[in-house]
Tab-separated table of C-alpha atoms in Angstrom:
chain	number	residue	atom	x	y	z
A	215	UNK	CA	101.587	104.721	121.454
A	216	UNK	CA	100.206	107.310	119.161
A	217	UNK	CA	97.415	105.819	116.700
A	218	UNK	CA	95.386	106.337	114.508
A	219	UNK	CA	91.891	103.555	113.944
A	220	UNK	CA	89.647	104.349	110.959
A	221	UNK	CA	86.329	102.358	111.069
A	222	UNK	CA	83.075	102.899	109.460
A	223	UNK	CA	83.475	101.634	105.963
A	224	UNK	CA	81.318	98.906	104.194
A	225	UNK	CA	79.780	98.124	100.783
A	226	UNK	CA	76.947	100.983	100.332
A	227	UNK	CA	74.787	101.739	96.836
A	228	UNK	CA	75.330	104.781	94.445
A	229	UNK	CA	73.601	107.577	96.248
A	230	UNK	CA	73.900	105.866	99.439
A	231	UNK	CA	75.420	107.789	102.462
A	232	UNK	CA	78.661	106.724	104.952
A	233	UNK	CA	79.831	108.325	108.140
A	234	UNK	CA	83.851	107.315	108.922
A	235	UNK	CA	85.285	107.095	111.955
A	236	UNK	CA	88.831	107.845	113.183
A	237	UNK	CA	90.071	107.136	116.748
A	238	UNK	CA	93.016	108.854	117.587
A	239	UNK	CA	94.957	107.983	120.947
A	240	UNK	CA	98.400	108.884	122.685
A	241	UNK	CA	99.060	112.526	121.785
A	242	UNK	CA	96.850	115.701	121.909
A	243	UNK	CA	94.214	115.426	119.731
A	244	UNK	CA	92.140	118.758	120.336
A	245	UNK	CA	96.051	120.238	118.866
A	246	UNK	CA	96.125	118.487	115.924
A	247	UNK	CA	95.194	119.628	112.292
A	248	UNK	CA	93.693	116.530	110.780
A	249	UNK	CA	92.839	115.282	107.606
A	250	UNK	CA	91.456	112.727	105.585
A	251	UNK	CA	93.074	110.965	102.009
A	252	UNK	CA	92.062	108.114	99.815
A	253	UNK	CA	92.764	106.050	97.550
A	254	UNK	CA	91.404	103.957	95.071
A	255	UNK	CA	92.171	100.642	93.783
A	256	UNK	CA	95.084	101.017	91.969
A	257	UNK	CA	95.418	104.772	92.199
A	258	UNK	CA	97.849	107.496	93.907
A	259	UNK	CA	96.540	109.498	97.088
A	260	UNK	CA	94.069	111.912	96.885
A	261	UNK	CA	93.475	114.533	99.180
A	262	UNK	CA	89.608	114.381	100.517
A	263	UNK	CA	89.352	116.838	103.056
A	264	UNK	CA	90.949	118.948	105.970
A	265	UNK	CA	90.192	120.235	109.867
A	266	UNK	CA	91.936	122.442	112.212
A	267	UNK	CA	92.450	121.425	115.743
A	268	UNK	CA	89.455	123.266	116.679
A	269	UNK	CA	87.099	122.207	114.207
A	270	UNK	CA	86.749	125.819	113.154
A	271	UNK	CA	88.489	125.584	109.481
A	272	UNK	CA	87.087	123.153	106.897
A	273	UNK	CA	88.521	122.559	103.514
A	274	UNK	CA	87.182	119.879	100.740
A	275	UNK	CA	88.908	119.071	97.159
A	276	UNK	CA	86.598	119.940	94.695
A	277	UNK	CA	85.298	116.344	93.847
A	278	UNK	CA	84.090	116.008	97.113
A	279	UNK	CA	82.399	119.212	98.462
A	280	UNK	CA	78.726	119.467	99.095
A	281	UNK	CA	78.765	115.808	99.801
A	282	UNK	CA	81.557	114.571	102.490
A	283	UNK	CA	81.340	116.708	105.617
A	284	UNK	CA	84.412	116.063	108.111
A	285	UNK	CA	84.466	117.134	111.521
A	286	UNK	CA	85.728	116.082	115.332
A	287	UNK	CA	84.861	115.562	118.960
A	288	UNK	CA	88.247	116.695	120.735
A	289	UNK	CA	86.041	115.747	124.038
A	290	UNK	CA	86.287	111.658	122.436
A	291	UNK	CA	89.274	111.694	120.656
A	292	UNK	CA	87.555	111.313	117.157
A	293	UNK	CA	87.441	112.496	113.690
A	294	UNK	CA	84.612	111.693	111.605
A	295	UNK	CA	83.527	112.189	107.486
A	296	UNK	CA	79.966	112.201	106.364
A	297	UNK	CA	79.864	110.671	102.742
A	298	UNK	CA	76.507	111.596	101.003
A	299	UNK	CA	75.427	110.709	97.518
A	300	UNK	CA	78.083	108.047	97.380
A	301	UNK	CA	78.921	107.796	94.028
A	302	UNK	CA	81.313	104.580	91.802
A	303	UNK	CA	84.141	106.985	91.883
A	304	UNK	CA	84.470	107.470	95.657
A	305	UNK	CA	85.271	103.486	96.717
A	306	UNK	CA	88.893	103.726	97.838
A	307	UNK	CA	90.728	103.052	101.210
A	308	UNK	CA	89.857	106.178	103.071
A	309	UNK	CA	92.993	107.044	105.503
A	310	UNK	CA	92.825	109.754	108.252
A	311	UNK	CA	96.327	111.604	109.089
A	312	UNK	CA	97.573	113.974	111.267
A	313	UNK	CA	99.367	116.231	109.383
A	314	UNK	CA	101.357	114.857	107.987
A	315	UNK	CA	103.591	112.664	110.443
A	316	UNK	CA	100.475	109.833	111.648
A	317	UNK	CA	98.345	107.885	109.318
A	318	UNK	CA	95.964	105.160	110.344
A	319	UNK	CA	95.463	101.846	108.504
A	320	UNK	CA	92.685	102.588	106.711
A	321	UNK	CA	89.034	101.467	106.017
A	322	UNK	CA	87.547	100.786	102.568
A	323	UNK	CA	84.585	102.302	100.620
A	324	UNK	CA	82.887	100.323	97.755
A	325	UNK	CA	80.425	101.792	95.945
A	326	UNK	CA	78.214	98.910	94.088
A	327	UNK	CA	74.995	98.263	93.160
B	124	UNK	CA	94.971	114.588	87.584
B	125	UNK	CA	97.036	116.088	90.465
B	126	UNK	CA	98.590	119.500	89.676
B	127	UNK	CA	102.071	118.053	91.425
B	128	UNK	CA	103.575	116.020	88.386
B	129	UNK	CA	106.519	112.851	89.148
B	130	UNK	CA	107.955	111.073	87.223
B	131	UNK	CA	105.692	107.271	87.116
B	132	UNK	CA	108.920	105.237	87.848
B	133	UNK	CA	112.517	105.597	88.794
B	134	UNK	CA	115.015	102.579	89.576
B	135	UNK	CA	118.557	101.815	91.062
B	136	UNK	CA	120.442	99.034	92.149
B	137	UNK	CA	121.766	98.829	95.822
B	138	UNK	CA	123.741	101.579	97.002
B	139	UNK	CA	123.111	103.934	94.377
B	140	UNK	CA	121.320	107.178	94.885
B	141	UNK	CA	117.889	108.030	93.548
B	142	UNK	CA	116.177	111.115	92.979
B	143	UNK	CA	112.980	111.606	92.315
B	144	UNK	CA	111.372	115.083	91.578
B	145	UNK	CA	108.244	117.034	91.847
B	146	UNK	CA	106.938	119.668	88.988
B	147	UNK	CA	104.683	122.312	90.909
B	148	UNK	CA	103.742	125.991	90.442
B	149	UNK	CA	103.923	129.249	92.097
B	150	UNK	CA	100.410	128.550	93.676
B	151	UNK	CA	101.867	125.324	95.498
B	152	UNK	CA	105.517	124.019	96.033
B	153	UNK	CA	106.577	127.886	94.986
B	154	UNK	CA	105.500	129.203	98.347
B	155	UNK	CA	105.068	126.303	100.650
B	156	UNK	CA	106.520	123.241	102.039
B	157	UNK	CA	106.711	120.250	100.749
B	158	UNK	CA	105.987	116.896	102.199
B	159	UNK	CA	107.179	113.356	101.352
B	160	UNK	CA	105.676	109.869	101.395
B	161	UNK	CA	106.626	106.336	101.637
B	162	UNK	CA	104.025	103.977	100.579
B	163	UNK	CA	104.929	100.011	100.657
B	164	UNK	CA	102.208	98.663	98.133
B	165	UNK	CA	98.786	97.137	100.355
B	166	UNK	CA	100.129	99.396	103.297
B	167	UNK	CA	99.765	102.801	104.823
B	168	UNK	CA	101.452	105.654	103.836
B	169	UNK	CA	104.598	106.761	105.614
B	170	UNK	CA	105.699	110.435	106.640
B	171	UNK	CA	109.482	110.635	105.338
B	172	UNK	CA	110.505	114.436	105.899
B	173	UNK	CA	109.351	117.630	105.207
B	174	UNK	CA	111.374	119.970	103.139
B	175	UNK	CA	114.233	121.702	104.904
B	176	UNK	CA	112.774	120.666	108.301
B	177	UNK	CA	114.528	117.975	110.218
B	178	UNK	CA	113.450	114.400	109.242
B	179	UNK	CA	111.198	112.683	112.183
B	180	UNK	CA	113.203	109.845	113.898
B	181	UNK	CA	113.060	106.729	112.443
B	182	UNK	CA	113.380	107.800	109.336
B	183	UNK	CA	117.068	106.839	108.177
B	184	UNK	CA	119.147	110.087	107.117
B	185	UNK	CA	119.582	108.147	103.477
B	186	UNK	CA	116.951	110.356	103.006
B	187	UNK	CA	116.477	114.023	102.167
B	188	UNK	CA	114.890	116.779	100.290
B	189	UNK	CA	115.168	120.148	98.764
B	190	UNK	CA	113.258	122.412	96.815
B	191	UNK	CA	114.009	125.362	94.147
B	192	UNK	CA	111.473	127.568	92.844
B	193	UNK	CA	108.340	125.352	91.770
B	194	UNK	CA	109.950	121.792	92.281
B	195	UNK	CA	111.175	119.857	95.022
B	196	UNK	CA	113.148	116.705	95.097
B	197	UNK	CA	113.584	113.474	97.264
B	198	UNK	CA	116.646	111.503	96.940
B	199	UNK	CA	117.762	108.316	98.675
B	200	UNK	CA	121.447	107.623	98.925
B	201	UNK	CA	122.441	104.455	99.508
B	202	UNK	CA	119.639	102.501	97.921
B	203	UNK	CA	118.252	99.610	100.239
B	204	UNK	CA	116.001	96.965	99.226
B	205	UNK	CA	113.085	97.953	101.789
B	206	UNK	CA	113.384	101.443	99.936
B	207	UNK	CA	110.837	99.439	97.114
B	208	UNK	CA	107.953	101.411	97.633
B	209	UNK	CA	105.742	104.219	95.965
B	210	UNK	CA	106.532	107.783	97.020
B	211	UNK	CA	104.225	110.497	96.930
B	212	UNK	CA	105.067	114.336	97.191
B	213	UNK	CA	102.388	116.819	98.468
B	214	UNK	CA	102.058	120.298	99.970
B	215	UNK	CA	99.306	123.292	100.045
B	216	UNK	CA	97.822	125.009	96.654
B	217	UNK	CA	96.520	128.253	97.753
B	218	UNK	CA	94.970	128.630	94.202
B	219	UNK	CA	92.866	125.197	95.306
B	220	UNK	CA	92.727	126.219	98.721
B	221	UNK	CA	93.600	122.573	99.553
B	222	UNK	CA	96.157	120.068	99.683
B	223	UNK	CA	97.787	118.281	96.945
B	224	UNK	CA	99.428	115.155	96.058
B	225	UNK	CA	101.690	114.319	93.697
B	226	UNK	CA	101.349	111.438	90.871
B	227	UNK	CA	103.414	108.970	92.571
B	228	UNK	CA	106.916	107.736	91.707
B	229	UNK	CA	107.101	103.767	91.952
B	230	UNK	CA	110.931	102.615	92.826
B	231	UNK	CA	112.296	99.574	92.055
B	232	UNK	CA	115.693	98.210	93.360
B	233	UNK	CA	117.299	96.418	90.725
């Protein structure tokens, strides 16, 4: 079955720092362009950030570069995103996708003091 | 604010067709394709179809897209109850040099 498991969220402080998980299982992960898209409470989907199959290419929306780093181990299966200098704005549900056709569940961010 | 504009709401009652659009620019749904999103409220978003490519399977044939010049469109033929749901347009901005999502379009069956 392909799948996609997001882990790695949690309640962390402004200016506190996350690192997401994403465990992806039953196709070929090392071919896959992946990225990751949240959304917060209430809110539409927002694009967060990008990766080619080889972890060559990174791309970041603007709200989010210089602090989220994504990247992948095609040897585990897994795509990860640093989140650094977590601030109110980023809590959401953070989903990771292949493009565009497999989404996981989700985890959620909340940013609170 | 997203730079791919819907409409906030659209509505039909069973068996009618719905179409719900997507206002882009020549940076974005002008020169690439466009995707489309199902997204039952408290779930995960669904892939519906990509823009003149051939809708994955599962995905009933009630639903299809096109685009001309800086829009695109989904419509739904055949309204079905299940089709309650958010939808969400998106495709590449090369002026961003990032993906985009539309505003979201919430659909009500009446």
């Amino acid at each position: 079955e392909v799948q996609l498991v997001e882990s790695g969220g949690g309640l962390v402080q402004p200016g506190g720092s996350l690192r997401l998980s994403c465990a992806a299982s039953g196709f070929t992960f090392s071919s896959s362009d992946m990225s990751w898209v949240r959304q917060a409470p209430g809110k539409g989907l927002e694009w967060v950030s990008s990766i080619s199959d080889s972890g060559i290419s990174r791309f970041y929306a603007d709200s989010v570069r210089g602090r989220f780093t994504i990247s992948r181990d095609n040897s585990k299966n897994r795509l990860y995103l640093q989140l650094n200098s977590l601030r109110a704005e980023d809590a959401a549900v953070y989903y990771c996708a292949r493009h565009w056709d497999v989404w996981g569940k989700g985890t959620t961010v909340t940013v609170s003091s | 604010q997203s730079v791919l504009t819907q409409p906030p709401s659209a509505s039909g009652t069973p068996g009618q067709r719905v179409i719900i659009s997507c206002s882009g620019s020549s940076s974005n749904i002008g020169r690439r394709t466009v995707h489309w999103f199902q997204q039952v409220p408290g779930t995960a978003p669904k892939f519906l179809l990509t823009t003149n490519y051939q809708r994955p399977s599962g995905v009933p044939d009630r639903f299809s897209g096109s685009r001309s010049g800086t829009s695109a469109s989904l419509a739904i033929s055949g309204l079905q109850s299940e089709d309650e749901a958010d939808y969400y347009c998106a495709t590449w901005d090369d002026s961003l040099n990032g993906h985009v999502f539309g505003t979201g379009t919430k659909v009500t069956v009446l």
